[in-house]
Tab-separated table of C-alpha atoms in Angstrom:
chain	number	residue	atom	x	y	z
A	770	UNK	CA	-79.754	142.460	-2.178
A	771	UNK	CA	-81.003	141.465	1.004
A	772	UNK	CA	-78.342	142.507	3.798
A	773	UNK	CA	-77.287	139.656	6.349
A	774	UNK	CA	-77.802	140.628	9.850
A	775	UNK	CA	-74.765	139.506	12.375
A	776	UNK	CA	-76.421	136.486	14.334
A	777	UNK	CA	-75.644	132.883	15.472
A	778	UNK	CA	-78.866	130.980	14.136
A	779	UNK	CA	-80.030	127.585	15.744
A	780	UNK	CA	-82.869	125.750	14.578
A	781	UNK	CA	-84.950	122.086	14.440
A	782	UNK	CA	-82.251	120.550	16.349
A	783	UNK	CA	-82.849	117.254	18.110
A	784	UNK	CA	-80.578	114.875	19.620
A	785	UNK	CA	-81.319	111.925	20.754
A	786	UNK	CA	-79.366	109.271	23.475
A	787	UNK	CA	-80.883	105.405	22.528
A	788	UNK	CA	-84.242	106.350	23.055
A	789	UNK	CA	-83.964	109.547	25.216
A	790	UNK	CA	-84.631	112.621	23.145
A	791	UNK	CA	-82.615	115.247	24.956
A	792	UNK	CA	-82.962	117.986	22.850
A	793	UNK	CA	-86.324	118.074	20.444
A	794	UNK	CA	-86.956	120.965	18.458
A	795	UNK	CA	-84.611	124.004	19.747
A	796	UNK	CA	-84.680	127.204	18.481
A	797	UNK	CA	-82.253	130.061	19.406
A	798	UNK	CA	-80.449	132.710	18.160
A	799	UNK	CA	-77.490	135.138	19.589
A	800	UNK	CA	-76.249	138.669	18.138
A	801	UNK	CA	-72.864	140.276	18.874
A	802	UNK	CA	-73.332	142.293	22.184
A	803	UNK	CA	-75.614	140.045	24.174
A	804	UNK	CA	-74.718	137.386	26.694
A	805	UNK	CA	-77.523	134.512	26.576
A	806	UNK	CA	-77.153	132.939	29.628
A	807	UNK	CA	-78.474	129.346	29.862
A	808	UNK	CA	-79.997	127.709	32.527
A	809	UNK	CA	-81.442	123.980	33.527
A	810	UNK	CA	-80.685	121.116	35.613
A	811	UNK	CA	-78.163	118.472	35.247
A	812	UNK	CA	-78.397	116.242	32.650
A	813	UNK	CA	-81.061	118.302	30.894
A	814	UNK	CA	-78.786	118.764	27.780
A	815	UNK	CA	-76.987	122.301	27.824
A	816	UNK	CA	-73.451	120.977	27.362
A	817	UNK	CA	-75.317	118.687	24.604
A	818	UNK	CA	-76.324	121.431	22.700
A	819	UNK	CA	-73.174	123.367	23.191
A	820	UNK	CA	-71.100	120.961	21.195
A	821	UNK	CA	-73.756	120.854	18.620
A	822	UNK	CA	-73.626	124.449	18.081
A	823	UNK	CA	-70.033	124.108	18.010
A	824	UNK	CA	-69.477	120.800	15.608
A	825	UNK	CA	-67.837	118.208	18.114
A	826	UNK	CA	-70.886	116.113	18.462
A	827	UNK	CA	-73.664	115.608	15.780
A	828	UNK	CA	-77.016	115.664	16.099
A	829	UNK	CA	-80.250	114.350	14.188
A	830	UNK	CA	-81.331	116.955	12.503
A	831	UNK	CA	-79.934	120.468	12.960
A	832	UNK	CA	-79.628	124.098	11.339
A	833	UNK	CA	-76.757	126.095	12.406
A	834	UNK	CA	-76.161	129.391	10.345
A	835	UNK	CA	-73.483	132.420	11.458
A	836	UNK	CA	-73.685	135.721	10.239
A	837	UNK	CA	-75.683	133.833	7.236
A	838	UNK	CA	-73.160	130.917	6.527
A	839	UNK	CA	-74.529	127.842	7.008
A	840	UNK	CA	-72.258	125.429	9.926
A	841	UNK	CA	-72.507	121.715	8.489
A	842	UNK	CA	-68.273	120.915	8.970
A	843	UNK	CA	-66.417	121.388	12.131
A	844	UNK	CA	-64.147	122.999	10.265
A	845	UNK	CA	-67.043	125.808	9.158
A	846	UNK	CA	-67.079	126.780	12.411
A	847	UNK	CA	-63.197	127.678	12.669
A	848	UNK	CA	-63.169	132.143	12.602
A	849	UNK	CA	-66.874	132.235	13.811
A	850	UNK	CA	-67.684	129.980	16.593
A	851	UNK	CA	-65.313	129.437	19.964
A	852	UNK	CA	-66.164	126.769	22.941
A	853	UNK	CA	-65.000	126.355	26.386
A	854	UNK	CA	-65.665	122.855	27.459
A	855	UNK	CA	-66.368	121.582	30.875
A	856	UNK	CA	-62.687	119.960	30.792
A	857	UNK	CA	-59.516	121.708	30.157
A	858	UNK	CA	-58.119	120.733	26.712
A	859	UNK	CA	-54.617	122.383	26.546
A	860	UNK	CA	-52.237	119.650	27.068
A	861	UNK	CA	-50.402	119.271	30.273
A	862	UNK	CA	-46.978	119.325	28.898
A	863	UNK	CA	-47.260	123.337	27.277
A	864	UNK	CA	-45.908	126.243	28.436
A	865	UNK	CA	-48.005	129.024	28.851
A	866	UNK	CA	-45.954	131.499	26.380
A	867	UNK	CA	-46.549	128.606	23.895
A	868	UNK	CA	-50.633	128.287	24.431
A	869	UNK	CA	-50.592	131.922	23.929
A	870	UNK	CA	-48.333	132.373	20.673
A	871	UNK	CA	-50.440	129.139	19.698
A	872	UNK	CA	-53.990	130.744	20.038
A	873	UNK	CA	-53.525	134.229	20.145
A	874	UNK	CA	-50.785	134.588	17.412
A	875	UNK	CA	-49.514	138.789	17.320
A	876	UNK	CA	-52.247	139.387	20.128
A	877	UNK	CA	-50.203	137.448	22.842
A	878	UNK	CA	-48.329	140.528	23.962
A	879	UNK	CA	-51.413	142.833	24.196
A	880	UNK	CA	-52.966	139.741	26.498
A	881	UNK	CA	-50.353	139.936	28.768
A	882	UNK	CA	-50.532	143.558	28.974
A	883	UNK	CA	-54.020	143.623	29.678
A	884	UNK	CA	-53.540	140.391	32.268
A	885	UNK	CA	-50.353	140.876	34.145
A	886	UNK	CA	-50.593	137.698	36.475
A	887	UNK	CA	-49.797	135.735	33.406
A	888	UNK	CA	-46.194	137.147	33.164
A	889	UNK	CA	-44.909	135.504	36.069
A	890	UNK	CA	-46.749	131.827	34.889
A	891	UNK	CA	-45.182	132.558	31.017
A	892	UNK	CA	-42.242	129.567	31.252
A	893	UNK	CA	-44.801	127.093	33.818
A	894	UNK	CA	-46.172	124.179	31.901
A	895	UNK	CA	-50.083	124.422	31.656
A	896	UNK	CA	-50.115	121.387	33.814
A	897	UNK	CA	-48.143	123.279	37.009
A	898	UNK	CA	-50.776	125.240	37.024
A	899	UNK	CA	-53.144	125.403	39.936
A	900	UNK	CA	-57.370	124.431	38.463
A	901	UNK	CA	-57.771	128.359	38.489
A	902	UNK	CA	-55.290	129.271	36.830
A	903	UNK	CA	-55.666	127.144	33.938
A	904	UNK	CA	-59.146	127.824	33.743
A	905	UNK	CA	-58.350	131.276	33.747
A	906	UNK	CA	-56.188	130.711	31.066
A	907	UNK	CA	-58.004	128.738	28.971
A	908	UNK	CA	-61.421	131.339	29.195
A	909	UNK	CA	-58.453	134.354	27.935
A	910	UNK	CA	-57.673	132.300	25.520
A	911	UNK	CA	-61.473	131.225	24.362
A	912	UNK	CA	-62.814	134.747	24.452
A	913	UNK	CA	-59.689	136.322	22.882
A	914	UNK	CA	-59.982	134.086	19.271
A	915	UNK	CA	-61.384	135.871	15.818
A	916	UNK	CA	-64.627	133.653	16.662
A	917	UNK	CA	-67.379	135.817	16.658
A	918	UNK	CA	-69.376	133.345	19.335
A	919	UNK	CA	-68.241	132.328	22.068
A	920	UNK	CA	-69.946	128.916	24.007
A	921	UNK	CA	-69.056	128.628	27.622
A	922	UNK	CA	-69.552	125.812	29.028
A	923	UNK	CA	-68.776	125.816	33.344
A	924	UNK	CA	-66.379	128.787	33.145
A	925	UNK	CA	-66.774	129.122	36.688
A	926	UNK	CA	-65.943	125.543	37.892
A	927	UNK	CA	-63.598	125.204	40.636
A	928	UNK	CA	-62.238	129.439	40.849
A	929	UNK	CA	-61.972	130.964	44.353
A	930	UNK	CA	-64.135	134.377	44.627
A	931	UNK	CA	-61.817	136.372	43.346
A	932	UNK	CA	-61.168	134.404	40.254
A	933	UNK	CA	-64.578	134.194	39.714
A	934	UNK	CA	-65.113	138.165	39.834
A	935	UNK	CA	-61.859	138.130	37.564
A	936	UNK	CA	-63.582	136.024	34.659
A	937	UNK	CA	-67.153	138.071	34.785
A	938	UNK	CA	-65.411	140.993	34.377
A	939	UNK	CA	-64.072	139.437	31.144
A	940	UNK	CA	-66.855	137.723	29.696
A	941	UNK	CA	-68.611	141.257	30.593
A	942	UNK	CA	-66.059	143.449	28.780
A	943	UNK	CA	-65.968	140.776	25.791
A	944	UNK	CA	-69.866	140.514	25.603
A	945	UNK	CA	-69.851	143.872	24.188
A	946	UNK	CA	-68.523	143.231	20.982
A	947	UNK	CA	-69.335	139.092	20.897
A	948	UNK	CA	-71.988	136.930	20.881
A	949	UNK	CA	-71.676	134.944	24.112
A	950	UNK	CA	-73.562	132.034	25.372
A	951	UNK	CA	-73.099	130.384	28.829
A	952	UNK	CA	-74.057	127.756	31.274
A	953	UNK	CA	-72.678	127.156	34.705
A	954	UNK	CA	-73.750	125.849	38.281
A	955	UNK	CA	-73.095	128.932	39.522
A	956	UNK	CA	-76.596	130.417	38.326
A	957	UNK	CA	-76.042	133.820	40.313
A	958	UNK	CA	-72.967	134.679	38.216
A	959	UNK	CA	-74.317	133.582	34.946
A	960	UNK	CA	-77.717	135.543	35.841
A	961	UNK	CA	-75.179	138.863	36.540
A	962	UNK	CA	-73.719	138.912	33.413
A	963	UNK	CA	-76.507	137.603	30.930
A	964	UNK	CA	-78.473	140.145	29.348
A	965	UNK	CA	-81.052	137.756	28.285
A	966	UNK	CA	-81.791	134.253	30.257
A	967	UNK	CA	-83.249	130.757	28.592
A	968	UNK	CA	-83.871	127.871	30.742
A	969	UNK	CA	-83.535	124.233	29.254
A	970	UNK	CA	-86.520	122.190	30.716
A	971	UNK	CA	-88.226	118.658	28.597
A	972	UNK	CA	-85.811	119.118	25.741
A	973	UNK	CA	-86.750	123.332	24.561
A	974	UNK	CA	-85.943	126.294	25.562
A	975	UNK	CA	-87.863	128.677	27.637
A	976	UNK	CA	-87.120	132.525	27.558
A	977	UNK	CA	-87.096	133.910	31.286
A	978	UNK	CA	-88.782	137.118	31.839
A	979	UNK	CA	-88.621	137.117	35.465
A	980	UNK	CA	-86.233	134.902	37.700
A	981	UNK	CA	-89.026	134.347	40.116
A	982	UNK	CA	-90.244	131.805	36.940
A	983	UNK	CA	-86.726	129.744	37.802
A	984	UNK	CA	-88.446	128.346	41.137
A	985	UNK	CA	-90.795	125.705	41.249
A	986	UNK	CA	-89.327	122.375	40.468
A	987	UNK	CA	-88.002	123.720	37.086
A	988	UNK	CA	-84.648	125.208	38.207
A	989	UNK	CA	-84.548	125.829	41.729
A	990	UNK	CA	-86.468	124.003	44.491
């Protein structure tokens, strides 16, 4: 019996807008322990093919497989595949002790342990909170689910420096054990962490071997 290798599988996936292909044809695949970190301009179609991979938008034709389970339902996805979109999505009116009981379930007390600045926000409504906290918050609460893959999409969106260094440090220490994909603006902090870089450019994916291939119209001026 043929032994099935840990690995997030996309393949012939397009997606089309009207008559704007976005995505034609992609083809990528992410193992536990690597952080693929992807790259393009805006409007290109990364936060496109993030919600594909994760099941809130449908595309033409697509091939999702994890850890050799094919993804056809949203609900397949639930256990193996976690997304951070561009927006927050925990509602305004719960408390933080609630959105970590809710998420995290038993975990929520080793989560504090390991991030003490949540103790003092525990009783504050999630919409109290200052941008970077939330998004803090929210990114704890993304990369701390069972889901073997995590999608982040703008993680770094609106944090000061230091929040910023806070959340690599994270998606670092979680990378080792998780499959981790993840787009932002902030290209220098993505291209830190990621241990492998694709850029999105006409609707594929290109693998970069050398960042000096990101100038020249195609990613940076």
């Amino acid at each position: 019996i043929a032994m099935v290798v840990n690995k997030l599988e996309v393949d012939s996936l397009l997606k089309s807008f009207g008559d704007k292909a976005v995505l034609t044809d992609i083809w990528l695949q992410c193992v536990p322990g690597e952080v693929i970190g992807l790259l393009g301009r805006n409007g290109c179609g990364k936060s496109t093919l993030l919600m594909i991979i994760f099941g809130s938008l449908r595309a033409e034709q697509q091939f999702i497989r994890a850890d050799g389970k094919p993804m056809t339902a949203l609900t397949d996805r639930m256990g193996y595949i976690s997304y951070l979109p561009q927006e927050g999505f925990l509602p305004p009116f719960v408390r933080v002790r609630s959105a970590l009981k809710l998420f995290l379930k038993n975990e929520a007390k080793n989560t504090t342990d390991s991030f003490p600045f949540l103790l003092p926000l525990l009783q504050t409504r999630v919409g109290r909170l200052s941008h970077g906290e939330r998004r803090l918050l929210e990114i704890i609460l993304i990369l701390n689910t069972p889901g073997r893959y995590v999608l982040l999409d703008e993680p770094f969106n609106g944090l000061s420096p230091l929040q910023k260094d806070n959340v690599s440090e994270i998606i670092r220490a979680t990378g080792k054990h998780k499959g981790i994909i993840i787009t932002d603006h902030d290209y220098r902090h993505v291209q830190a962490l990621a241990t492998r870089l694709l850029l999105m450019h006409d609707g594929g994916l290109k693998q970069i071997t050398d960042t000096e291939n990101l100038a020249g119209g195609l990613y940076l001026p």
